[in-house]
Coordinates of C-alpha atoms in Angstrom, one line a residue:
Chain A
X113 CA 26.3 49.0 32.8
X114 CA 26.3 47.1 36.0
X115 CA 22.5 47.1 36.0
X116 CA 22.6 45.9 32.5
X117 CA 24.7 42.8 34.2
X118 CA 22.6 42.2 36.8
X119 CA 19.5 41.0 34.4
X120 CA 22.4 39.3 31.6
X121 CA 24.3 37.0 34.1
X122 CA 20.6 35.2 35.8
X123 CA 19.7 35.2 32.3
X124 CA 22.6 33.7 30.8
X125 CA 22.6 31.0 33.7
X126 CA 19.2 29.7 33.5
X127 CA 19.5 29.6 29.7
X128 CA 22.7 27.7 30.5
X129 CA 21.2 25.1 33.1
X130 CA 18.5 24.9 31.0
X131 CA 20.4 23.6 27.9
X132 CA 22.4 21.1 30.4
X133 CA 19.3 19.6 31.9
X134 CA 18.2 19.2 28.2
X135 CA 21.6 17.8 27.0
X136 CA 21.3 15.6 30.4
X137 CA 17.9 14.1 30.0
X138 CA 18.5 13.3 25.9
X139 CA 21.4 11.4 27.0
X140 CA 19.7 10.0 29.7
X141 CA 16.8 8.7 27.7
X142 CA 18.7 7.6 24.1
X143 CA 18.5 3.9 24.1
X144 CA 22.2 2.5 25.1
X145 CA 21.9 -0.4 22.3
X146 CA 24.8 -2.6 25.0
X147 CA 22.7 -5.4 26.0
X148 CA 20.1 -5.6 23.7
X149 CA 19.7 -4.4 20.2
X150 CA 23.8 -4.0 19.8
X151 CA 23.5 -3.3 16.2
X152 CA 22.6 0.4 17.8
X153 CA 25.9 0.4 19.5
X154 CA 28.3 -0.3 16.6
X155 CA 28.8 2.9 14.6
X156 CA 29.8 4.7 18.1
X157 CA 32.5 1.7 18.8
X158 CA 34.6 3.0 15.9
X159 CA 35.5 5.9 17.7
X160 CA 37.0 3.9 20.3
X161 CA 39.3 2.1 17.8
X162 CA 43.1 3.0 17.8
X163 CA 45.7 2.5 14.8
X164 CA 45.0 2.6 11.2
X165 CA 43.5 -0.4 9.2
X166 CA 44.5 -1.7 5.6
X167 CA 40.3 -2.4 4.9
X168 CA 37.7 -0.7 5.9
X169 CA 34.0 -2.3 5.3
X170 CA 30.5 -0.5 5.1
X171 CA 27.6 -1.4 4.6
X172 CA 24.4 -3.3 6.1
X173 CA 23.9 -6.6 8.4
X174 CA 25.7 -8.5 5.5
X175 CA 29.3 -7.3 6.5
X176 CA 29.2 -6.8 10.1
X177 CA 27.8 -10.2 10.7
X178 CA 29.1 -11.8 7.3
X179 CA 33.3 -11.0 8.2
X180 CA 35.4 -11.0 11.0
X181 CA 38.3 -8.6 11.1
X182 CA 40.0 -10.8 13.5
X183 CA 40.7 -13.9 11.2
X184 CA 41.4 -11.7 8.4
X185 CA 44.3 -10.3 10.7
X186 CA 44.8 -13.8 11.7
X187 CA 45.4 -15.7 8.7
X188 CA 46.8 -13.1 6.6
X189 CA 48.2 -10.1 9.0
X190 CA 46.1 -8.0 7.3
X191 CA 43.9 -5.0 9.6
X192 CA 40.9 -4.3 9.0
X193 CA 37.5 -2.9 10.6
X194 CA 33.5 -3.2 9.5
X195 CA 31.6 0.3 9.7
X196 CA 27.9 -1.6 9.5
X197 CA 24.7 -1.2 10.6
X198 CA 21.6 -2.6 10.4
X199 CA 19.9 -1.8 7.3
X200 CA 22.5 0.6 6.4
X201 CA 21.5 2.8 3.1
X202 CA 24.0 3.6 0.6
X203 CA 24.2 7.5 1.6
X204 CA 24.6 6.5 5.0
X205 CA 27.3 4.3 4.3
X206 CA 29.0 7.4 1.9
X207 CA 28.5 9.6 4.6
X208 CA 30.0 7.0 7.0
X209 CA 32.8 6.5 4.4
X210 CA 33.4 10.2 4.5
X211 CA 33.7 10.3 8.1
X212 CA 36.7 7.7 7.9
X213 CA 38.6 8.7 5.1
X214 CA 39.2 12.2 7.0
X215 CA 40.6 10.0 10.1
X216 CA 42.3 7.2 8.0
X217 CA 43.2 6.2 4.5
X218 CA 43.0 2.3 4.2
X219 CA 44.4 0.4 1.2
X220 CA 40.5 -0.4 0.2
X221 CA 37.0 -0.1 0.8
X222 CA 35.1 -2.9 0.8
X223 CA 31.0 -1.9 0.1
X224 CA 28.4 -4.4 0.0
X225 CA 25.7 -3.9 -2.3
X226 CA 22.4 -5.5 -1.0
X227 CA 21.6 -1.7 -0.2
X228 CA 21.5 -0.5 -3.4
X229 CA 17.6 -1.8 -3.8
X230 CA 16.7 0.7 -1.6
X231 CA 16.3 4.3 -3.5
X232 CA 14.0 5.7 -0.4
X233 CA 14.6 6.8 3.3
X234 CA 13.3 3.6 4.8
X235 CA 13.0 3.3 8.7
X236 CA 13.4 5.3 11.8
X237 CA 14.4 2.7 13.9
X238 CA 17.2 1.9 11.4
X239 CA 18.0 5.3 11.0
X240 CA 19.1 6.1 14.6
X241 CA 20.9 2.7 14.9
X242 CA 23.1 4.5 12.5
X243 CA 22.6 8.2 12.8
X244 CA 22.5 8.4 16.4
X245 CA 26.3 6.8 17.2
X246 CA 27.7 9.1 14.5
X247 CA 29.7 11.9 16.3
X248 CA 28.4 15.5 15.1
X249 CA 30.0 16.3 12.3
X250 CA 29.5 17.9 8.6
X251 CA 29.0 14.3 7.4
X252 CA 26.4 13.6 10.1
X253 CA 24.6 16.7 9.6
X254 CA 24.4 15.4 5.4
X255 CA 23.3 11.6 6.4
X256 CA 20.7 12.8 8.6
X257 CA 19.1 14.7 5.7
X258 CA 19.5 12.3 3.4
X259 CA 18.2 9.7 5.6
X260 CA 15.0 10.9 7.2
X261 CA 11.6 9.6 6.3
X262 CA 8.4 12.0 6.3
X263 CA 7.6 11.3 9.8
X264 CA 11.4 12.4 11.1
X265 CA 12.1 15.7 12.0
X266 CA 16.2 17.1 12.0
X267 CA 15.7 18.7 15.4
X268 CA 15.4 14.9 17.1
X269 CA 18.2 13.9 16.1
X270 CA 20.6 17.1 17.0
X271 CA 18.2 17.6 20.5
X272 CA 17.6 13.4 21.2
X273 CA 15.3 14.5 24.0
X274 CA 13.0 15.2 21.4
X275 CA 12.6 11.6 20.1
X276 CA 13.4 10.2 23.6
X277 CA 11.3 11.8 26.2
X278 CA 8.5 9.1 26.6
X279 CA 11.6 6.4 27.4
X280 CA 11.3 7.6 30.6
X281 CA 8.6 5.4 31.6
X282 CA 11.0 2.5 30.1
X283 CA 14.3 3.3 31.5
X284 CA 16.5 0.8 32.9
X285 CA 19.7 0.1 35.2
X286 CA 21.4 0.2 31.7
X287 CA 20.3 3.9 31.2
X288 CA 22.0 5.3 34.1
X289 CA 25.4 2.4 33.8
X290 CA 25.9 3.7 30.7
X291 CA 24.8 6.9 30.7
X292 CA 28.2 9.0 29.8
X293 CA 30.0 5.9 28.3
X294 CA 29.3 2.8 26.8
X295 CA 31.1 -0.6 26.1
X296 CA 32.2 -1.9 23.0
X297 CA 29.2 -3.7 22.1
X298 CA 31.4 -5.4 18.6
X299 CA 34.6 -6.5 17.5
X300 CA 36.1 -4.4 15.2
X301 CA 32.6 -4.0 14.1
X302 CA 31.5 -7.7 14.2
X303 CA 28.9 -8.8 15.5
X304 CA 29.6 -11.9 17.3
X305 CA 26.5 -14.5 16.6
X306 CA 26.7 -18.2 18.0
X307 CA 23.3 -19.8 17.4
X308 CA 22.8 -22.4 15.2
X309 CA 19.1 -21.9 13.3
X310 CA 19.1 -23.3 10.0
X311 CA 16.6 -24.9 7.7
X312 CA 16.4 -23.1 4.6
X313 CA 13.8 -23.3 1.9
X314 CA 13.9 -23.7 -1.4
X315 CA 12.0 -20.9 -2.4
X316 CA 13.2 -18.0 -4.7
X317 CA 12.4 -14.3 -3.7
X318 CA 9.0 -13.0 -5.3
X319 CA 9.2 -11.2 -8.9
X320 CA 9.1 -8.0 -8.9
X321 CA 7.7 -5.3 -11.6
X322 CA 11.3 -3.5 -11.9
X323 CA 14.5 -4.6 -11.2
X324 CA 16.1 -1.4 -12.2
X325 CA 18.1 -0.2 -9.1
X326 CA 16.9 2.9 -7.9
X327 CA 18.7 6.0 -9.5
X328 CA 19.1 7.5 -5.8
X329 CA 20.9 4.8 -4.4
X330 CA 23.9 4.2 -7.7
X331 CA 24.7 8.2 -7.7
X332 CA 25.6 7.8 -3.9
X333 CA 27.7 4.2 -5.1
X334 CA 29.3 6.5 -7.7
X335 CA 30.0 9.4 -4.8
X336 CA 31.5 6.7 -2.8
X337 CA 33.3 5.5 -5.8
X338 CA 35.0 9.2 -6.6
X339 CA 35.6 9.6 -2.7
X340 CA 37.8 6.6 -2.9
X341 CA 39.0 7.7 -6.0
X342 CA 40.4 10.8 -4.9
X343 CA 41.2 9.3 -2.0
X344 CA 44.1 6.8 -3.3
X345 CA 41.8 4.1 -2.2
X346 CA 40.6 1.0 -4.3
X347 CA 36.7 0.3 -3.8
X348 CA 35.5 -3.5 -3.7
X349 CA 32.3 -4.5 -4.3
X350 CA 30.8 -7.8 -2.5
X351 CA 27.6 -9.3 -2.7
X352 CA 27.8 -11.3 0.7
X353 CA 25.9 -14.7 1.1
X354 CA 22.2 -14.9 1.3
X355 CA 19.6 -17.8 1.3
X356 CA 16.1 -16.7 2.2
X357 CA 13.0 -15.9 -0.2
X358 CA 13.3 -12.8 1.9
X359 CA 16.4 -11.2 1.3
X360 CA 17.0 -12.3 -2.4
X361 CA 19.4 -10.6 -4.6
X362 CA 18.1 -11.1 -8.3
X363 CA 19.9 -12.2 -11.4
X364 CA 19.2 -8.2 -12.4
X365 CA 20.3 -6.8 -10.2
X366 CA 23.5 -8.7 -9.8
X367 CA 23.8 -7.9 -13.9
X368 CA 23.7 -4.0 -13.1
X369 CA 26.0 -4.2 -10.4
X370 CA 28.6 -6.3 -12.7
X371 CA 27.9 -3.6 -15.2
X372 CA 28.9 -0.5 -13.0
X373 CA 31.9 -2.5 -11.2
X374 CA 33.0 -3.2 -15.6
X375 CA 32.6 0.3 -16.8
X376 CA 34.4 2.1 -13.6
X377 CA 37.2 -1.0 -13.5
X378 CA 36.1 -2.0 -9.8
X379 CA 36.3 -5.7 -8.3
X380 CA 32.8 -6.9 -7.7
X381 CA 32.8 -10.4 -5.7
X382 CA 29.4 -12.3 -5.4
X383 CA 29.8 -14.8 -2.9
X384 CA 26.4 -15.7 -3.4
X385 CA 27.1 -18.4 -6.7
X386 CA 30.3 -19.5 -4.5
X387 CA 28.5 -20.6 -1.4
X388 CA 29.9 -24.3 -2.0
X389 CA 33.5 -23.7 -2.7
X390 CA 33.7 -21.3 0.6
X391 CA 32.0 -24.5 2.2
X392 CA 29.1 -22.7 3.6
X393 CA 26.5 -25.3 5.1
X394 CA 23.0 -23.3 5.0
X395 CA 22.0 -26.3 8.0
X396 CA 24.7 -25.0 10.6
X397 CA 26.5 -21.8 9.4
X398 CA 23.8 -19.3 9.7
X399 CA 21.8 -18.2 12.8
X400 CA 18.8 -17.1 11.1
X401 CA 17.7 -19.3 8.2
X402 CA 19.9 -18.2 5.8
X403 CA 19.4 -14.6 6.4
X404 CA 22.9 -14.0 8.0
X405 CA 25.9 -16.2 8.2
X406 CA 27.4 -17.6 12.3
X407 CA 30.2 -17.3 13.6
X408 CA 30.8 -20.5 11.8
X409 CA 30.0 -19.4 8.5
X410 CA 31.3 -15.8 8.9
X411 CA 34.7 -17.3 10.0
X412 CA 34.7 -19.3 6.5
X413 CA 33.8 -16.9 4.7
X414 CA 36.4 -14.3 6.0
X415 CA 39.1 -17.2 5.2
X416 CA 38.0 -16.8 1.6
X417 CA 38.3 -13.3 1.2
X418 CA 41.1 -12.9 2.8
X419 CA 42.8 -15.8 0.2
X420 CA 41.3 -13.4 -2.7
X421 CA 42.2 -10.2 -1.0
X422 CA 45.8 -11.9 -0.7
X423 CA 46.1 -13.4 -3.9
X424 CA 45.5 -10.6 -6.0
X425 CA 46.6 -7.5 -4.1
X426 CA 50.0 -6.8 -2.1
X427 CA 49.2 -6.1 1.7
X428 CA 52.3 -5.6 4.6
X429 CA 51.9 -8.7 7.0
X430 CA 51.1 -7.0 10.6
X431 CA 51.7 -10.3 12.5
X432 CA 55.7 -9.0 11.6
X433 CA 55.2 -5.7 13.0
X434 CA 55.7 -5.8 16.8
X435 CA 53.2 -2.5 17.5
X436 CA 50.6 -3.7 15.5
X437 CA 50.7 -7.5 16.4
X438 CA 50.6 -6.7 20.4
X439 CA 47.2 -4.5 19.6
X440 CA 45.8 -6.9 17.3
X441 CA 46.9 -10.1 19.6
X442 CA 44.7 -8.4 22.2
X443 CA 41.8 -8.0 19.8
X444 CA 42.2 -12.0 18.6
X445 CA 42.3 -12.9 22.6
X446 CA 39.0 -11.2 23.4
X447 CA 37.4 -11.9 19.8
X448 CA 38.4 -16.3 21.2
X449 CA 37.5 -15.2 24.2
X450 CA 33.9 -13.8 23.5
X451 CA 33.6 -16.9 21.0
X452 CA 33.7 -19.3 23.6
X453 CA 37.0 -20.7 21.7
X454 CA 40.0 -21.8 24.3
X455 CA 42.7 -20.1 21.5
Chain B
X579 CA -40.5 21.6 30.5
X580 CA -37.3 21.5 31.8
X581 CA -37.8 17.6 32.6
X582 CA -38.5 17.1 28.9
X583 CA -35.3 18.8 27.7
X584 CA -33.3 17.0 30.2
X585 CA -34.8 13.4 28.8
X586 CA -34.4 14.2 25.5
X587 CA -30.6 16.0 26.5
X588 CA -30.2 12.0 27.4
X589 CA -32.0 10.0 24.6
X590 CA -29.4 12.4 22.1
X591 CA -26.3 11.6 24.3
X592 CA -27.0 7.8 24.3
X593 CA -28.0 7.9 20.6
X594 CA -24.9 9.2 19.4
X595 CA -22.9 7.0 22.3
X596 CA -24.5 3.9 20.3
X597 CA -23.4 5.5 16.9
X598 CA -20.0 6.1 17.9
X599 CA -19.6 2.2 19.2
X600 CA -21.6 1.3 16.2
X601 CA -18.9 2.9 13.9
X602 CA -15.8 1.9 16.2
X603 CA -17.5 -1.7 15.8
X604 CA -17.7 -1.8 12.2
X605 CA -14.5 -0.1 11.6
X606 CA -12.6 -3.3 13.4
X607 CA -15.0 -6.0 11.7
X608 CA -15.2 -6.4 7.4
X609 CA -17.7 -4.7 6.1
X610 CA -19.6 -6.3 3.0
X611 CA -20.9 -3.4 1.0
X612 CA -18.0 -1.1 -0.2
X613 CA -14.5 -3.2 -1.0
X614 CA -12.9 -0.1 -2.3
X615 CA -13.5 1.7 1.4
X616 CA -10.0 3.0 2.5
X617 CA -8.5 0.3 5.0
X618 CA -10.3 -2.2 3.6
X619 CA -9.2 -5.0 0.8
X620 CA -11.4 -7.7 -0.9
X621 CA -9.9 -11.4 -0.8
X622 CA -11.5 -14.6 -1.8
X623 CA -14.8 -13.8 -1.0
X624 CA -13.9 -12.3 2.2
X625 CA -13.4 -8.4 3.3
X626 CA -10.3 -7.8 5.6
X627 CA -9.0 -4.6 7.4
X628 CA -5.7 -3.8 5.9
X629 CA -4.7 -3.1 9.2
X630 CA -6.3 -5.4 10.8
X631 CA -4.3 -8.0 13.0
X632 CA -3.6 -11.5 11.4
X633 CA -4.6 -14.2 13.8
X634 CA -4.8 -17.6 13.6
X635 CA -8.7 -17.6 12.8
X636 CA -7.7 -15.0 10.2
X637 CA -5.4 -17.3 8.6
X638 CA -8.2 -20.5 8.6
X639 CA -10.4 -18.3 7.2
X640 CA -8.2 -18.6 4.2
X641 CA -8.6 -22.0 3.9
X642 CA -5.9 -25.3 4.7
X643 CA -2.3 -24.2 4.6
X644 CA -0.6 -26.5 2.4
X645 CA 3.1 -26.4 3.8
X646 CA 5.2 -25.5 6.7
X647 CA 5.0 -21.0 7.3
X648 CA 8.4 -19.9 6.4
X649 CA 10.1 -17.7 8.4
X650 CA 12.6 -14.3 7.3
X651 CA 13.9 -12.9 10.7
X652 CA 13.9 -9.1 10.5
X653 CA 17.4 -7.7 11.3
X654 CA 18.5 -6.4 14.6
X655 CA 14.3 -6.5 15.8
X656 CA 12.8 -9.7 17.4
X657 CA 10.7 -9.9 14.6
X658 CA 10.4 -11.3 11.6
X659 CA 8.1 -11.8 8.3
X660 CA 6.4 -15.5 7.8
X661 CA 5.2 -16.5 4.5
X662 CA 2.0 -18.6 4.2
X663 CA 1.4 -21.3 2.0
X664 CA -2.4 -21.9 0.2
X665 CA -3.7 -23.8 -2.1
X666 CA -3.4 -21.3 -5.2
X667 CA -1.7 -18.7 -2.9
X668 CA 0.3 -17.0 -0.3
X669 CA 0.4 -15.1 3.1
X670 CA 2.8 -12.7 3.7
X671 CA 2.7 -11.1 7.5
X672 CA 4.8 -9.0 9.1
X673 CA 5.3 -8.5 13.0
X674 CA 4.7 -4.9 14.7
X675 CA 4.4 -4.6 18.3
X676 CA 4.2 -8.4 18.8
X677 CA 1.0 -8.6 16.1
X678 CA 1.1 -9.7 12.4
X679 CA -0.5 -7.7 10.0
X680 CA -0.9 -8.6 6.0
X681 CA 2.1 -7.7 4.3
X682 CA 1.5 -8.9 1.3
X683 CA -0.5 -11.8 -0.7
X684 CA 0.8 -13.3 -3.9
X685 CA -1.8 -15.3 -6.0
X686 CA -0.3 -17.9 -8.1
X687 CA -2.5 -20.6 -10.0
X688 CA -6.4 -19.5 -11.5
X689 CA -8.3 -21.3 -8.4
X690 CA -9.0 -18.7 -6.2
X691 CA -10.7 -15.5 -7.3
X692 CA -9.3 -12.6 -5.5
X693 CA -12.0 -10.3 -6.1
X694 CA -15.8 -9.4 -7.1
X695 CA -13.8 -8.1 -10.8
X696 CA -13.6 -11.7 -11.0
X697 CA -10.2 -11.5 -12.7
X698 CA -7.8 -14.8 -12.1
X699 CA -4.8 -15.8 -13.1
X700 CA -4.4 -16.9 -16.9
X701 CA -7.0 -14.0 -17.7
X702 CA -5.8 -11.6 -20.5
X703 CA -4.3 -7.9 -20.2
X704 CA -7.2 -6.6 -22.0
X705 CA -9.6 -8.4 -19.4
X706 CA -8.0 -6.5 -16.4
X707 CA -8.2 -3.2 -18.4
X708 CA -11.9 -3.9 -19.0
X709 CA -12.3 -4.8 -14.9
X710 CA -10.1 -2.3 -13.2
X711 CA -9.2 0.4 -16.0
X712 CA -6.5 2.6 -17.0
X713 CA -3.2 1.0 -14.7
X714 CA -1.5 3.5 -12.2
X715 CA 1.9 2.0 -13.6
X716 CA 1.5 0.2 -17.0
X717 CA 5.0 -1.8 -17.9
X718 CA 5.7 -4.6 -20.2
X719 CA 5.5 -7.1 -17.8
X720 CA 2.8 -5.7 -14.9
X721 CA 0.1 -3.2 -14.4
X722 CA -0.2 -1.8 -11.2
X723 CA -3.1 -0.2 -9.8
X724 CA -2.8 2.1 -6.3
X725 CA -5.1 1.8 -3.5
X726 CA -5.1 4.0 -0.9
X727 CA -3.7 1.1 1.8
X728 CA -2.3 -1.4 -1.1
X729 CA -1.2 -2.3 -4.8
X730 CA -2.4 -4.7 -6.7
X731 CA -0.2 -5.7 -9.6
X732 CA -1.0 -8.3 -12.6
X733 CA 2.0 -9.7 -14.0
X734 CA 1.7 -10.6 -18.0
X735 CA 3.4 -13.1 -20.1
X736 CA 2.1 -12.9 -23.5
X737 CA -0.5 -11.0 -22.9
X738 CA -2.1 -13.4 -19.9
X739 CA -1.9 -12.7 -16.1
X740 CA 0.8 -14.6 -14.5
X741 CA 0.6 -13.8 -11.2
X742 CA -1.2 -11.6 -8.7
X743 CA 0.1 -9.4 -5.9
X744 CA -1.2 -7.5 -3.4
X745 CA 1.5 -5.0 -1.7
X746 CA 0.3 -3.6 1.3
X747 CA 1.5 -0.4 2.3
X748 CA 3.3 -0.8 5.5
X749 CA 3.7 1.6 7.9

């Protein structure tokens, strides 16, 4: 018995050093997304978020750089917090949803639908600006699988050493700062942007040969939808602002979109049509020629929302509740703060 | 003997040394005999590489750009897609590794000829049958035909092609 020891325990120690230097080195070399590419950083910051919220967004570039959780609280008290990512699919986003609701149950969802044009994994890059922040978890494990493209394997995303190993020819200062923690790199999942750079065209995104939205992507809108359903929790639909040939959303697919929000009695708000009444100037509200909205823009745009939000659904006023107003106060300071803004 | 074998040992190696750098050469360069060639796509008279990079000669040998490129910043990347303007047609790029490379070109108008098929714009459904065959993907409104590296889709309207589109496959 002892000599049965005496080969387990050296055994069971290099195995064990051996899955620490491995765990080690895939932290080591994962890109910290904290001072560039932040976008990488934002799923992870939600984990670092305390209290409950009354709106919880997901969805792609066009809510975490289109709304601003800290004018919403703000100007109406209400709490909220954006789950995006960049180019964030529509399983992605269920999964992410699914993650939440077993943490929170918010008074609604708010999902924007540009993502529904894609039917297909897409990116890798994309993908681990999503997947790889997610804590592991069953809902993980499902967006993973869902997500990958052919050229992804599973393994690299459960081992990241894997998929990371020739970063270390490219690792910085930032790699070992934040190897074991990083900074928020958002706030409350916004994505602060400051720049100025408009100039939009006139041109009209290019026909395409079907506008039918992919079948993959509107069963994973109706998952989401019975998630929130059983859930107690109202689901919105938003089409955020756009103006680039680029990143067009089509009369069609806006029709089909109307359609589903009808037949399953869901709000569906294209703020697309309502860019003049929200007072969105394409020359100095957005940073990237109409692609995303500012600060500027983002800020006006929140204001509306929060007036629709307000005016047709009852919310408790946090700014009256003392817990939740010295927490969110905080978040408003550093949100100013970040912003440049003296408030 | 052996001073034979060993020259012509050498003459093989340098033969097949010149082959090699003759076939790396004209894999970078257009080719002019075979348009359908994998990694290759036929465009106003000229032959491209469809993974070829898009520089600026690239783009004037396409002729006078007729406006402004327009831009479509790529989210979260440094990068971004431009759209070219022609007379007749456009340029779309897109940015890998600090390159361009042809993402996509729409032909608009009947004055530029996009291929030896000699099919334009206003020519009728029956017409690009006749030239390209049987469509990969026949719809009301488009037939599609796959290439290995691209698509190239005629749009219809009353029977007549409306527009042409070549969708590279990007990788």
């Amino acid at each position: 018995m002892k000599k049965k020891w005496k080969i387990l325990i050296p055994c069971i120690a290099v195995l064990l050093v051996f899955c620490l230097a491995v765990g080690f080195l895939g932290k080591l070399f994962e890109p910290k997304y904290v001072a560039e590419q932040k976008e990488g950083g934002m799923i992870r910051d939600y984990y670092k978020e305390t209290g409950s919220h009354d709106i919880l967004f997901v969805g792609d570039c066009e809510v975490y750089e289109n709304f601003v959780p800290a004018v919403l609280y703000e100007e109406y008290g209400i709490t909220s917090y954006i789950r995006g990512s960049a180019q964030q699919l529509v399983w992605q986003s269920y999964y992410l949803l699914e993650e939440m609701l077993k943490k929170e149950t918010p008074k609604a969802v708010v999902f924007n639908v540009l993502a529904l044009k894609y039917g297909e994994p897409q990116n890798e890059a994309y993908n681990r600006m999503t997947l790889d922040g997610m804590k592991f978890s069953l809902s993980k494990w499902n967006a993973i699988r869902a997500s990958m493209t052919k050229e992804e394997s599973f393994a690299s995303y459960l081992l990241p050493l894997l998929r990371f190993h020739d970063r270390w020819k490219e690792l910085t200062e930032e790699d070992f700062a934040y190897l074991f923690s990083q900074p928020t790199v958002s706030y409350q999942g916004y994505l602060l942007q400051t720049e100025v750079k408009g100039g939009v065209s006139d041109r009209e995104g290019v026909p395409l040969t079907d506008y039918t939205l992919p079948a993959s992507s509107m069963a994973y809108l109706e998952k989401m939808r019975a998630l929130c359903e059983e859930k107690g929790v109202e689901l919105i639909l938003i089409k955020a602002p756009t103006n680039n040939w680029k990143y067009w959303w089509y009369d069609e697919w806006d029709a089909q979109v109307k359609d589903y929000a009808e037949a399953h009695g869901l709000s569906y708000y294209n703020f697309i049509p309502l860019c003049g009444e929200i007072g969105i100037d394409w020359n100095t509200d957005t940073y990237d020629k109409g692609v995303h909205l500012n600060v500027y823009g983002a800020e006006k745009l929140t204001s509306y929302f929060g007036k629709i939000l307000t005016e047709t659904r009852s919310f408790v006023d946090h700014r009256e509740e003392p817990e939740a107003a010295a927490l969110w106060d905080t978040y408003l300071e550093n949100y100013y703060l970040a912003k440049g803004d003296s408030k | 003997m052996k001073k034979t074998l060993q020259i012509a040992t050498i003459c093989m190696l340098l033969i097949l040394l010149v082959g090699s750098l003759v076939s790396c050469n004209q894999k970078e360069d257009p080719i002019q005999d075979d348009p359908n060639e994998a990694g290759y796509f036929e465009f106003g008279n000229h032959l491209f590489a469809v993974d070829g990079e898009v520089t600026e000669a690239t783009l004037a040998s396409l002729g006078t750009q007729t406006k402004e490129p327009e831009e479509a910043p790529n989210c979260a990347f440094d990068s971004q897609n431009i759209l070219y303007s022609f007379s007749g047609f456009e340029v779309e790029t897109y940015a890998k590794n600090g390159k361009n490379y042809f993402y996509a070109i729409y032909l608009l108008d009947d004055s530029i000829v996009a291929d030896r098929e000699n099919i334009v714009v206003g020519a009728s459904k029956e017409a690009v049958i006749a030239a390209y065959g049987e469509a990969t993907d026949a719809k009301e409104g488009s037939l599609t035909y796959e290439r290995e590296d691209y698509s190239l889709v005629f749009f219809l309207r009353d029977g007549k092609v409306t527009r042409i589109h070549y969708l590279f496959k990007v990788q």
